[in-house]
Amino acid sequence: MKIFVLTGAGVSAESGLGTFRDKDGVWTKYDLNEVATPEGFARNPALVRDFYNARRGNLAGAGPNAAHVALARLEAVLGDDLFLCTQNVDDLHEKAGSRRVIHMHGELAVTRCHHCQATRGDSGALTAEAVCEACGRDGGARPHVVWFGEMPLFMDEIEAALSAADLFVSIGTSGSVYPAAGFVTEARAMGIATCEINLEPSANAYVFDEKLYGPASEVVPEWVEKVLAGR
Protein backbone atom coordinates (compact mmCIF):
# COMPACT_ATOMS: atom_id res chain seq x y z
CA MET A 1 0.00 0.00 0.00
CA LYS A 2 1.30 3.42 -0.96
CA ILE A 3 0.59 6.15 1.58
CA PHE A 4 0.76 9.90 0.96
CA VAL A 5 1.13 11.82 4.24
CA LEU A 6 0.70 15.60 4.37
CA THR A 7 1.74 17.32 7.60
CA GLY A 8 1.04 20.84 8.79
CA ALA A 9 1.83 23.05 11.75
CA GLY A 10 -0.22 20.89 14.13
CA VAL A 11 2.33 18.09 13.99
CA SER A 12 5.02 20.43 15.38
CA ALA A 13 2.91 22.39 17.86
CA GLU A 14 3.73 20.04 20.74
CA SER A 15 7.43 20.64 20.04
CA GLY A 16 6.94 24.28 20.99
CA LEU A 17 6.64 25.71 17.48
CA GLY A 18 3.60 27.94 17.11
CA THR A 19 0.86 27.25 14.61
CA PHE A 20 -0.08 30.01 12.20
CA ARG A 21 -3.85 30.11 11.75
CA ASP A 22 -5.25 29.13 15.14
CA LYS A 23 -6.78 31.80 17.39
CA ASP A 24 -3.40 32.38 19.06
CA GLY A 25 -1.35 31.60 15.95
CA VAL A 26 1.52 33.55 14.45
CA TRP A 27 -0.68 35.41 11.97
CA THR A 28 -2.71 36.93 14.82
CA LYS A 29 0.44 38.66 16.05
CA TYR A 30 2.05 39.76 12.77
CA ASP A 31 0.88 41.29 9.52
CA LEU A 32 1.62 38.58 6.98
CA ASN A 33 1.76 41.21 4.22
CA GLU A 34 4.79 42.73 5.94
CA VAL A 35 6.76 39.59 6.84
CA ALA A 36 5.61 36.87 4.43
CA THR A 37 5.35 38.39 0.97
CA PRO A 38 7.90 39.43 -1.68
CA GLU A 39 6.49 42.95 -1.47
CA GLY A 40 7.06 43.07 2.28
CA PHE A 41 10.66 42.00 1.81
CA ALA A 42 11.17 44.70 -0.83
CA ARG A 43 9.72 47.35 1.50
CA ASN A 44 11.51 46.38 4.68
CA PRO A 45 14.01 43.53 4.39
CA ALA A 46 15.33 44.20 7.91
CA LEU A 47 11.88 43.56 9.43
CA VAL A 48 11.49 40.34 7.47
CA ARG A 49 14.95 39.10 8.44
CA ASP A 50 14.27 39.88 12.11
CA PHE A 51 11.01 37.92 11.96
CA TYR A 52 12.67 34.84 10.47
CA ASN A 53 15.72 35.12 12.71
CA ALA A 54 13.29 34.80 15.63
CA ARG A 55 11.72 31.75 13.96
CA ARG A 56 15.20 30.24 13.51
CA GLY A 57 15.92 30.86 17.17
CA ASN A 58 12.73 29.04 18.15
CA LEU A 59 13.59 26.13 15.89
CA ALA A 60 17.09 25.78 17.31
CA GLY A 61 15.62 24.95 20.70
CA ALA A 62 12.93 22.57 19.45
CA GLY A 63 13.08 18.80 19.13
CA PRO A 64 10.82 16.27 17.42
CA ASN A 65 7.88 14.86 19.31
CA ALA A 66 6.32 11.40 19.27
CA ALA A 67 4.38 12.15 16.08
CA HIS A 68 7.57 12.92 14.13
CA VAL A 69 9.24 9.82 15.55
CA ALA A 70 6.29 7.61 14.60
CA LEU A 71 6.33 8.88 11.00
CA ALA A 72 10.07 8.24 10.78
CA ARG A 73 9.41 4.68 11.97
CA LEU A 74 6.71 4.29 9.32
CA GLU A 75 9.18 5.42 6.65
CA ALA A 76 11.79 2.97 7.92
CA VAL A 77 9.33 0.13 7.31
CA LEU A 78 7.55 1.31 4.17
CA GLY A 79 10.48 2.95 2.40
CA ASP A 80 9.40 4.39 -0.95
CA ASP A 81 5.80 3.35 -0.29
CA LEU A 82 5.54 6.35 2.06
CA PHE A 83 5.54 9.84 0.54
CA LEU A 84 5.95 12.43 3.30
CA CYS A 85 5.07 15.95 2.21
CA THR A 86 5.09 18.77 4.74
CA GLN A 87 3.83 22.33 4.71
CA ASN A 88 6.18 23.00 7.62
CA VAL A 89 9.45 24.84 7.15
CA ASP A 90 10.98 23.27 10.28
CA ASP A 91 13.33 20.28 10.16
CA LEU A 92 11.74 18.21 12.91
CA HIS A 93 10.85 15.34 10.57
CA GLU A 94 14.52 15.07 9.66
CA LYS A 95 15.61 15.35 13.29
CA ALA A 96 13.31 12.43 14.07
CA GLY A 97 14.98 10.32 11.39
CA SER A 98 12.87 10.80 8.26
CA ARG A 99 15.02 10.79 5.13
CA ARG A 100 12.50 11.40 2.34
CA VAL A 101 10.79 14.69 3.25
CA ILE A 102 9.30 16.99 0.63
CA HIS A 103 9.12 20.58 1.93
CA MET A 104 6.53 22.17 -0.33
CA HIS A 105 6.80 25.51 1.50
CA GLY A 106 10.59 25.53 1.77
CA GLU A 107 12.95 25.24 4.72
CA LEU A 108 13.65 27.74 7.47
CA ALA A 109 17.23 26.57 8.01
CA VAL A 110 18.14 27.31 4.39
CA THR A 111 19.10 30.74 3.06
CA ARG A 112 18.22 31.79 -0.48
CA CYS A 113 19.84 34.62 -2.43
CA HIS A 114 17.18 37.04 -3.67
CA HIS A 115 19.47 37.99 -6.57
CA CYS A 116 20.43 34.60 -8.05
CA GLN A 117 18.15 32.15 -6.14
CA ALA A 118 21.12 30.05 -4.95
CA THR A 119 20.44 28.21 -1.68
CA ARG A 120 22.61 26.95 1.15
CA GLY A 121 22.01 25.30 4.50
CA ASP A 122 22.16 28.01 7.16
CA SER A 123 20.62 28.21 10.62
CA GLY A 124 22.43 31.41 11.61
CA ALA A 125 21.09 34.96 11.57
CA LEU A 126 20.06 36.46 8.24
CA THR A 127 21.93 39.72 7.64
CA ALA A 128 22.05 42.36 4.89
CA GLU A 129 25.84 42.14 4.90
CA ALA A 130 25.97 38.45 4.01
CA VAL A 131 27.66 37.86 0.65
CA CYS A 132 26.22 35.17 -1.60
CA GLU A 133 28.82 32.51 -2.36
CA ALA A 134 27.26 31.91 -5.78
CA CYS A 135 26.93 35.43 -7.22
CA GLY A 136 29.12 37.50 -4.89
CA ARG A 137 26.43 40.09 -4.13
CA ASP A 138 25.28 41.22 -0.71
CA GLY A 139 21.87 42.40 0.50
CA GLY A 140 19.97 39.44 -0.93
CA ALA A 141 19.82 36.97 1.96
CA ARG A 142 16.26 35.76 2.58
CA PRO A 143 14.83 32.58 4.10
CA HIS A 144 14.17 29.74 1.66
CA VAL A 145 10.46 29.70 2.46
CA VAL A 146 7.49 30.08 0.15
CA TRP A 147 5.78 33.39 0.79
CA PHE A 148 2.22 34.33 -0.06
CA GLY A 149 2.07 34.97 -3.78
CA GLU A 150 4.88 32.49 -4.54
CA MET A 151 4.51 29.01 -6.04
CA PRO A 152 4.94 26.03 -3.68
CA LEU A 153 7.88 23.75 -4.43
CA PHE A 154 7.98 20.23 -5.90
CA MET A 155 4.41 20.34 -7.23
CA ASP A 156 5.15 17.90 -10.09
CA GLU A 157 6.54 15.31 -7.67
CA ILE A 158 3.64 15.87 -5.28
CA GLU A 159 0.97 15.41 -7.95
CA ALA A 160 2.66 12.25 -9.22
CA ALA A 161 2.86 10.76 -5.73
CA LEU A 162 -0.73 11.68 -4.92
CA SER A 163 -2.05 10.03 -8.08
CA ALA A 164 -0.14 6.84 -7.22
CA ALA A 165 -1.31 6.64 -3.59
CA ASP A 166 -3.74 4.18 -2.07
CA LEU A 167 -4.27 6.30 1.04
CA PHE A 168 -4.03 10.06 1.63
CA VAL A 169 -3.50 11.17 5.24
CA SER A 170 -3.54 14.78 6.41
CA ILE A 171 -1.96 15.42 9.81
CA GLY A 172 -2.18 18.69 11.73
CA THR A 173 -3.31 20.92 8.87
CA SER A 174 -5.81 23.77 8.91
CA GLY A 175 -7.39 22.73 5.62
CA SER A 176 -7.42 26.35 4.49
CA VAL A 177 -4.07 26.83 2.71
CA TYR A 178 -4.08 26.00 -0.98
CA PRO A 179 -2.97 24.11 -2.97
CA ALA A 180 -2.38 21.66 -0.09
CA ALA A 181 -5.96 22.02 1.17
CA GLY A 182 -7.16 20.71 -2.18
CA PHE A 183 -5.21 17.45 -2.05
CA VAL A 184 -7.98 15.60 -0.24
CA THR A 185 -10.53 16.55 -2.91
CA GLU A 186 -8.13 15.40 -5.63
CA ALA A 187 -7.58 12.13 -3.79
CA ARG A 188 -11.30 11.49 -3.39
CA ALA A 189 -11.87 12.19 -7.08
CA MET A 190 -9.32 9.50 -7.91
CA GLY A 191 -10.91 6.96 -5.58
CA ILE A 192 -8.12 7.17 -2.99
CA ALA A 193 -9.03 6.55 0.67
CA THR A 194 -8.57 9.61 2.91
CA CYS A 195 -7.92 10.17 6.60
CA GLU A 196 -7.62 13.31 8.72
CA ILE A 197 -5.58 13.29 11.94
CA ASN A 198 -5.89 16.56 13.81
CA LEU A 199 -6.39 18.17 17.19
CA GLU A 200 -9.84 19.25 16.00
CA PRO A 201 -11.71 19.17 12.69
CA SER A 202 -10.10 21.21 9.93
CA ALA A 203 -11.88 23.53 7.51
CA ASN A 204 -12.35 20.65 5.05
CA ALA A 205 -12.84 17.81 7.54
CA TYR A 206 -16.17 16.89 5.94
CA VAL A 207 -14.34 15.62 2.82
CA PHE A 208 -12.37 12.90 4.64
CA ASP A 209 -13.45 9.26 4.90
CA GLU A 210 -11.85 8.67 8.30
CA LYS A 211 -11.28 11.23 11.06
CA LEU A 212 -9.03 10.82 14.11
CA TYR A 213 -8.85 13.66 16.63
CA GLY A 214 -6.55 14.37 19.56
CA PRO A 215 -2.96 15.48 20.24
CA ALA A 216 -0.64 14.51 17.39
CA SER A 217 1.87 12.99 19.82
CA GLU A 218 -0.79 10.48 20.87
CA VAL A 219 -2.94 9.90 17.79
CA VAL A 220 -0.19 9.63 15.16
CA PRO A 221 1.77 6.86 16.95
CA GLU A 222 -1.50 4.95 17.46
CA TRP A 223 -2.34 5.30 13.76
CA VAL A 224 1.17 4.18 12.73
CA GLU A 225 0.92 1.11 14.93
CA LYS A 226 -2.41 0.27 13.32
CA VAL A 227 -0.97 0.63 9.81
CA LEU A 228 2.06 -1.53 10.59
CA ALA A 229 -0.06 -4.18 12.29
CA GLY A 230 -2.21 -4.44 9.18
CA ARG A 231 0.67 -5.09 6.77
Short mmCIF file of C-alpha atoms in Angstrom, two decimals, residues 116-197:
data_model
loop_
_atom_site.label_atom_id
_atom_site.label_comp_id
_atom_site.label_asym_id
_atom_site.label_seq_id
_atom_site.Cartn_x
_atom_site.Cartn_y
_atom_site.Cartn_z
CA CYS A 116 20.43 34.60 -8.05
CA GLN A 117 18.15 32.15 -6.14
CA ALA A 118 21.12 30.05 -4.95
CA THR A 119 20.44 28.21 -1.68
CA ARG A 120 22.61 26.95 1.15
CA GLY A 121 22.01 25.30 4.50
CA ASP A 122 22.16 28.01 7.16
CA SER A 123 20.62 28.21 10.62
CA GLY A 124 22.43 31.41 11.61
CA ALA A 125 21.09 34.96 11.57
CA LEU A 126 20.06 36.46 8.24
CA THR A 127 21.93 39.72 7.64
CA ALA A 128 22.05 42.36 4.89
CA GLU A 129 25.84 42.14 4.90
CA ALA A 130 25.97 38.45 4.01
CA VAL A 131 27.66 37.86 0.65
CA CYS A 132 26.22 35.17 -1.60
CA GLU A 133 28.82 32.51 -2.36
CA ALA A 134 27.26 31.91 -5.78
CA CYS A 135 26.93 35.43 -7.22
CA GLY A 136 29.12 37.50 -4.89
CA ARG A 137 26.43 40.09 -4.13
CA ASP A 138 25.28 41.22 -0.71
CA GLY A 139 21.87 42.40 0.50
CA GLY A 140 19.97 39.44 -0.93
CA ALA A 141 19.82 36.97 1.96
CA ARG A 142 16.26 35.76 2.58
CA PRO A 143 14.83 32.58 4.10
CA HIS A 144 14.17 29.74 1.66
CA VAL A 145 10.46 29.70 2.46
CA VAL A 146 7.49 30.08 0.15
CA TRP A 147 5.78 33.39 0.79
CA PHE A 148 2.22 34.33 -0.06
CA GLY A 149 2.07 34.97 -3.78
CA GLU A 150 4.88 32.49 -4.54
CA MET A 151 4.51 29.01 -6.04
CA PRO A 152 4.94 26.03 -3.68
CA LEU A 153 7.88 23.75 -4.43
CA PHE A 154 7.98 20.23 -5.90
CA MET A 155 4.41 20.34 -7.23
CA ASP A 156 5.15 17.90 -10.09
CA GLU A 157 6.54 15.31 -7.67
CA ILE A 158 3.64 15.87 -5.28
CA GLU A 159 0.97 15.41 -7.95
CA ALA A 160 2.66 12.25 -9.22
CA ALA A 161 2.86 10.76 -5.73
CA LEU A 162 -0.73 11.68 -4.92
CA SER A 163 -2.05 10.03 -8.08
CA ALA A 164 -0.14 6.84 -7.22
CA ALA A 165 -1.31 6.64 -3.59
CA ASP A 166 -3.74 4.18 -2.07
CA LEU A 167 -4.27 6.30 1.04
CA PHE A 168 -4.03 10.06 1.63
CA VAL A 169 -3.50 11.17 5.24
CA SER A 170 -3.54 14.78 6.41
CA ILE A 171 -1.96 15.42 9.81
CA GLY A 172 -2.18 18.69 11.73
CA THR A 173 -3.31 20.92 8.87
CA SER A 174 -5.81 23.77 8.91
CA GLY A 175 -7.39 22.73 5.62
CA SER A 176 -7.42 26.35 4.49
CA VAL A 177 -4.07 26.83 2.71
CA TYR A 178 -4.08 26.00 -0.98
CA PRO A 179 -2.97 24.11 -2.97
CA ALA A 180 -2.38 21.66 -0.09
CA ALA A 181 -5.96 22.02 1.17
CA GLY A 182 -7.16 20.71 -2.18
CA PHE A 183 -5.21 17.45 -2.05
CA VAL A 184 -7.98 15.60 -0.24
CA THR A 185 -10.53 16.55 -2.91
CA GLU A 186 -8.13 15.40 -5.63
CA ALA A 187 -7.58 12.13 -3.79
CA ARG A 188 -11.30 11.49 -3.39
CA ALA A 189 -11.87 12.19 -7.08
CA MET A 190 -9.32 9.50 -7.91
CA GLY A 191 -10.91 6.96 -5.58
CA ILE A 192 -8.12 7.17 -2.99
CA ALA A 193 -9.03 6.55 0.67
CA THR A 194 -8.57 9.61 2.91
CA CYS A 195 -7.92 10.17 6.60
CA GLU A 196 -7.62 13.31 8.72
CA ILE A 197 -5.58 13.29 11.94
#
